[in-house]
PDB file of C-alpha atoms in Angstrom:
ATOM      1  CA  MET C   1       0.000   0.000   0.000  1.00  0.00           C
ATOM      2  CA  ARG C   2       0.960   3.580  -0.617  1.00  0.00           C
ATOM      3  CA  ASP C   3       2.664   5.330   2.320  1.00  0.00           C
ATOM      4  CA  ASP C   4       1.802   9.020   1.859  1.00  0.00           C
ATOM      5  CA  GLN C   5       4.398  10.180   4.382  1.00  0.00           C
ATOM      6  CA  ALA C   6       7.147   8.188   2.660  1.00  0.00           C
ATOM      7  CA  VAL C   7       5.973   9.496  -0.730  1.00  0.00           C
ATOM      8  CA  ALA C   8       6.165  13.098   0.533  1.00  0.00           C
ATOM      9  CA  GLN C   9       9.671  12.402   1.853  1.00  0.00           C
ATOM     10  CA  PHE C  10      10.673  10.921  -1.522  1.00  0.00           C
ATOM     11  CA  VAL C  11       9.351  14.004  -3.352  1.00  0.00           C
ATOM     12  CA  GLU C  12      11.219  16.423  -1.088  1.00  0.00           C
ATOM     13  CA  SER C  13      14.465  14.429  -1.011  1.00  0.00           C
ATOM     14  CA  ALA C  14      14.532  13.893  -4.766  1.00  0.00           C
ATOM     15  CA  ALA C  15      13.623  17.553  -5.401  1.00  0.00           C
ATOM     16  CA  ALA C  16      16.468  18.654  -3.129  1.00  0.00           C
ATOM     17  CA  THR C  17      18.870  16.452  -5.093  1.00  0.00           C
ATOM     18  CA  PHE C  18      17.641  17.879  -8.404  1.00  0.00           C
ATOM     19  CA  ALA C  19      18.067  21.383  -6.961  1.00  0.00           C
ATOM     20  CA  GLU C  20      21.645  20.610  -5.899  1.00  0.00           C
ATOM     21  CA  TRP C  21      22.306  19.742  -9.548  1.00  0.00           C
ATOM     22  CA  GLY C  22      20.976  23.133 -10.695  1.00  0.00           C
ATOM     23  CA  PHE C  23      17.344  22.251 -11.456  1.00  0.00           C
ATOM     24  CA  PRO C  24      14.896  24.884 -10.142  1.00  0.00           C
ATOM     25  CA  ARG C  25      13.679  23.602  -6.776  1.00  0.00           C
ATOM     26  CA  MET C  26       9.962  24.353  -7.233  1.00  0.00           C
ATOM     27  CA  ALA C  27      10.018  22.813 -10.708  1.00  0.00           C
ATOM     28  CA  ALA C  28      11.618  19.704  -9.202  1.00  0.00           C
ATOM     29  CA  ARG C  29       8.958  19.523  -6.487  1.00  0.00           C
ATOM     30  CA  VAL C  30       6.179  19.845  -9.077  1.00  0.00           C
ATOM     31  CA  LEU C  31       7.775  17.256 -11.371  1.00  0.00           C
ATOM     32  CA  LEU C  32       8.222  14.726  -8.599  1.00  0.00           C
ATOM     33  CA  THR C  33       4.750  15.367  -7.197  1.00  0.00           C
ATOM     34  CA  LEU C  34       3.290  14.576 -10.608  1.00  0.00           C
ATOM     35  CA  MET C  35       5.515  11.526 -10.984  1.00  0.00           C
ATOM     36  CA  ALA C  36       4.391  10.219  -7.594  1.00  0.00           C
ATOM     37  CA  SER C  37       0.719  11.004  -8.198  1.00  0.00           C
ATOM     38  CA  ASP C  38      -1.714   8.170  -8.837  1.00  0.00           C
ATOM     39  CA  GLU C  39      -3.788  10.589 -10.934  1.00  0.00           C
ATOM     40  CA  PRO C  40      -2.576  10.985 -14.525  1.00  0.00           C
ATOM     41  CA  ALA C  41      -2.824  14.794 -14.381  1.00  0.00           C
ATOM     42  CA  LEU C  42      -3.254  17.550 -11.783  1.00  0.00           C
ATOM     43  CA  SER C  43      -4.331  21.179 -11.939  1.00  0.00           C
ATOM     44  CA  ALA C  44      -2.173  24.043 -10.698  1.00  0.00           C
ATOM     45  CA  ALA C  45      -4.508  24.392  -7.715  1.00  0.00           C
ATOM     46  CA  GLU C  46      -4.122  20.708  -6.848  1.00  0.00           C
ATOM     47  CA  LEU C  47      -0.348  20.968  -7.138  1.00  0.00           C
ATOM     48  CA  ALA C  48      -0.316  24.088  -4.947  1.00  0.00           C
ATOM     49  CA  GLU C  49      -2.429  22.322  -2.329  1.00  0.00           C
ATOM     50  CA  ARG C  50      -0.271  19.187  -2.281  1.00  0.00           C
ATOM     51  CA  LEU C  51       2.945  21.194  -2.054  1.00  0.00           C
ATOM     52  CA  GLU C  52       1.476  23.778   0.331  1.00  0.00           C
ATOM     53  CA  VAL C  53       2.597  26.690  -1.840  1.00  0.00           C
ATOM     54  CA  SER C  54       0.906  29.546  -3.659  1.00  0.00           C
ATOM     55  CA  PRO C  55      -0.495  29.134  -7.182  1.00  0.00           C
ATOM     56  CA  PRO C  56       2.023  31.670  -8.616  1.00  0.00           C
ATOM     57  CA  ALA C  57       4.859  29.393  -7.453  1.00  0.00           C
ATOM     58  CA  ILE C  58       3.280  26.570  -9.423  1.00  0.00           C
ATOM     59  CA  SER C  59       2.796  28.752 -12.492  1.00  0.00           C
ATOM     60  CA  GLY C  60       6.498  29.423 -12.979  1.00  0.00           C
ATOM     61  CA  ALA C  61       7.412  25.816 -12.273  1.00  0.00           C
ATOM     62  CA  VAL C  62       4.996  24.313 -14.786  1.00  0.00           C
ATOM     63  CA  ARG C  63       6.009  26.871 -17.411  1.00  0.00           C
ATOM     64  CA  TYR C  64       9.626  25.753 -16.984  1.00  0.00           C
ATOM     65  CA  LEU C  65       8.738  22.045 -17.069  1.00  0.00           C
ATOM     66  CA  VAL C  66       6.635  22.452 -20.223  1.00  0.00           C
ATOM     67  CA  GLN C  67       9.479  24.388 -21.845  1.00  0.00           C
ATOM     68  CA  VAL C  68      12.061  21.656 -21.148  1.00  0.00           C
ATOM     69  CA  GLY C  69       9.688  18.961 -22.416  1.00  0.00           C
ATOM     70  CA  LEU C  70       8.924  17.134 -19.172  1.00  0.00           C
ATOM     71  CA  LEU C  71       5.272  18.197 -18.812  1.00  0.00           C
ATOM     72  CA  GLU C  72       2.296  18.622 -21.077  1.00  0.00           C
ATOM     73  CA  ARG C  73      -0.448  21.156 -20.494  1.00  0.00           C
ATOM     74  CA  ARG C  74      -3.967  19.883 -21.210  1.00  0.00           C
ATOM     75  CA  PRO C  75      -6.767  22.447 -21.296  1.00  0.00           C
ATOM     76  CA  VAL C  76      -9.976  21.391 -19.567  1.00  0.00           C
ATOM     77  CA  PRO C  77     -12.848  21.828 -22.068  1.00  0.00           C
ATOM     78  CA  GLY C  78     -15.312  24.534 -20.995  1.00  0.00           C
ATOM     79  CA  SER C  79     -12.965  25.811 -18.297  1.00  0.00           C
ATOM     80  CA  ARG C  80     -10.067  28.215 -17.933  1.00  0.00           C
ATOM     81  CA  ARG C  81      -8.215  25.503 -16.013  1.00  0.00           C
ATOM     82  CA  ASP C  82      -5.363  23.428 -17.348  1.00  0.00           C
ATOM     83  CA  LEU C  83      -4.204  20.040 -16.213  1.00  0.00           C
ATOM     84  CA  TYR C  84      -0.544  19.101 -16.167  1.00  0.00           C
ATOM     85  CA  GLN C  85       0.821  15.645 -16.783  1.00  0.00           C
ATOM     86  CA  ILE C  86       4.180  14.005 -17.261  1.00  0.00           C
ATOM     87  CA  ARG C  87       4.872  13.408 -20.953  1.00  0.00           C
ATOM     88  CA  ASP C  88       4.896   9.750 -21.942  1.00  0.00           C
ATOM     89  CA  ASP C  89       8.429  10.162 -23.257  1.00  0.00           C
ATOM     90  CA  ALA C  90       9.447  12.873 -20.786  1.00  0.00           C
ATOM     91  CA  TRP C  91      13.016  11.833 -20.084  1.00  0.00           C
ATOM     92  CA  TYR C  92      13.777  11.131 -23.735  1.00  0.00           C
ATOM     93  CA  THR C  93      12.272  14.430 -24.919  1.00  0.00           C
ATOM     94  CA  SER C  94      14.038  16.423 -22.244  1.00  0.00           C
ATOM     95  CA  SER C  95      17.363  14.738 -22.973  1.00  0.00           C
ATOM     96  CA  ALA C  96      16.978  15.280 -26.710  1.00  0.00           C
ATOM     97  CA  THR C  97      16.091  18.935 -26.126  1.00  0.00           C
ATOM     98  CA  THR C  98      18.969  19.600 -23.752  1.00  0.00           C
ATOM     99  CA  GLY C  99      21.345  17.544 -25.899  1.00  0.00           C
ATOM    100  CA  SER C 100      21.547  20.453 -28.327  1.00  0.00           C
ATOM    101  CA  VAL C 101      23.122  22.467 -25.504  1.00  0.00           C
ATOM    102  CA  TYR C 102      26.277  20.400 -25.958  1.00  0.00           C
ATOM    103  CA  LYS C 103      26.540  21.466 -29.598  1.00  0.00           C
ATOM    104  CA  VAL C 104      26.107  25.111 -28.637  1.00  0.00           C
ATOM    105  CA  LEU C 105      28.772  24.796 -25.926  1.00  0.00           C
ATOM    106  CA  GLY C 106      31.130  22.994 -28.296  1.00  0.00           C
ATOM    107  CA  ASP C 107      30.664  25.687 -30.940  1.00  0.00           C
ATOM    108  CA  LEU C 108      31.258  28.447 -28.398  1.00  0.00           C
ATOM    109  CA  ALA C 109      34.396  26.723 -27.167  1.00  0.00           C
ATOM    110  CA  ASP C 110      35.560  26.413 -30.775  1.00  0.00           C
ATOM    111  CA  ASP C 111      35.236  30.200 -31.072  1.00  0.00           C
ATOM    112  CA  GLY C 112      37.375  30.452 -27.934  1.00  0.00           C
ATOM    113  CA  VAL C 113      40.018  28.109 -29.370  1.00  0.00           C
ATOM    114  CA  ARG C 114      40.298  30.295 -32.454  1.00  0.00           C
ATOM    115  CA  ALA C 115      40.416  33.469 -30.351  1.00  0.00           C
ATOM    116  CA  LEU C 116      43.120  32.074 -28.063  1.00  0.00           C
ATOM    117  CA  ASP C 117      45.157  30.848 -31.062  1.00  0.00           C
ATOM    118  CA  GLY C 118      47.701  28.631 -29.339  1.00  0.00           C
ATOM    119  CA  SER C 119      48.047  30.613 -26.111  1.00  0.00           C
ATOM    120  CA  PRO C 120      48.467  28.656 -22.845  1.00  0.00           C
ATOM    121  CA  ALA C 121      44.715  28.937 -22.169  1.00  0.00           C
ATOM    122  CA  SER C 122      43.966  27.408 -25.565  1.00  0.00           C
ATOM    123  CA  ALA C 123      44.590  23.871 -24.283  1.00  0.00           C
ATOM    124  CA  ARG C 124      41.902  24.210 -21.600  1.00  0.00           C
ATOM    125  CA  VAL C 125      39.340  25.587 -24.024  1.00  0.00           C
ATOM    126  CA  THR C 126      40.260  22.943 -26.615  1.00  0.00           C
ATOM    127  CA  GLU C 127      39.585  20.238 -24.025  1.00  0.00           C
ATOM    128  CA  MET C 128      36.253  21.890 -23.222  1.00  0.00           C
ATOM    129  CA  ARG C 129      35.302  21.899 -26.918  1.00  0.00           C
ATOM    130  CA  ASP C 130      36.357  18.297 -27.440  1.00  0.00           C
ATOM    131  CA  PHE C 131      34.483  17.163 -24.323  1.00  0.00           C
ATOM    132  CA  PHE C 132      31.205  18.804 -25.338  1.00  0.00           C
ATOM    133  CA  ARG C 133      31.446  17.460 -28.879  1.00  0.00           C
ATOM    134  CA  PHE C 134      32.094  13.975 -27.489  1.00  0.00           C
ATOM    135  CA  VAL C 135      29.112  14.223 -25.139  1.00  0.00           C
ATOM    136  CA  GLN C 136      26.885  15.466 -27.971  1.00  0.00           C
ATOM    137  CA  VAL C 137      27.683  12.398 -30.085  1.00  0.00           C
ATOM    138  CA  GLU C 138      27.370   9.984 -27.164  1.00  0.00           C
ATOM    139  CA  ILE C 139      24.018  11.413 -26.003  1.00  0.00           C
ATOM    140  CA  ALA C 140      22.625  10.999 -29.513  1.00  0.00           C
ATOM    141  CA  GLY C 141      23.728   7.353 -29.528  1.00  0.00           C
ATOM    142  CA  ILE C 142      22.268   6.704 -26.092  1.00  0.00           C
ATOM    143  CA  LEU C 143      18.940   8.245 -27.125  1.00  0.00           C
ATOM    144  CA  ASP C 144      18.852   6.068 -30.258  1.00  0.00           C
ATOM    145  CA  LYS C 145      19.494   2.955 -28.152  1.00  0.00           C
ATOM    146  CA  TRP C 146      16.737   3.985 -25.711  1.00  0.00           C
ATOM    147  CA  ARG C 147      14.222   4.388 -28.561  1.00  0.00           C
ATOM    148  CA  GLU C 148      15.112   0.938 -29.903  1.00  0.00           C
ATOM    149  CA  LEU C 149      14.731  -0.573 -26.436  1.00  0.00           C
ATOM    150  CA  GLN C 150      11.318   1.058 -26.029  1.00  0.00           C
ATOM    151  CA  LYS C 151      10.165  -0.185 -29.446  1.00  0.00           C
ATOM    152  CA  ALA C 152      11.204  -3.726 -28.532  1.00  0.00           C
ATOM    153  CA  LYS C 153       8.887  -3.796 -25.493  1.00  0.00           C
TER     154      LYS C 153
END
């Protein structure tokens, strides 16, 4: 059976870990509340009530989560309310979306390598560029493997 106190502890502990990694804390709390919810979707008011926060705090969090591809917003017909749910392919979509960040960082570092033109700092920036290009390629391969695994189920 579901232990609501243990679930609340999981949500808060996992959200704190996400926040330590740079994820917005309220967005992490909303994401994990939705992941731990038995309902497929919740409204902003329901999220605010469960997290004991104000609706404006939820608004910014869901906007962020929709933007990074982890949540979907579903309008409620005949109402001004929206429901929020975890995307079916949330982790894949988010990883694919953020994977392009590695290309941007690699390209920026490449600009730095050219600007530094063999100076002592050039080696550090070259390593940065090479690392981000490597990660970009590897992430793409991992995402392809994940899709194949999901299709095989």
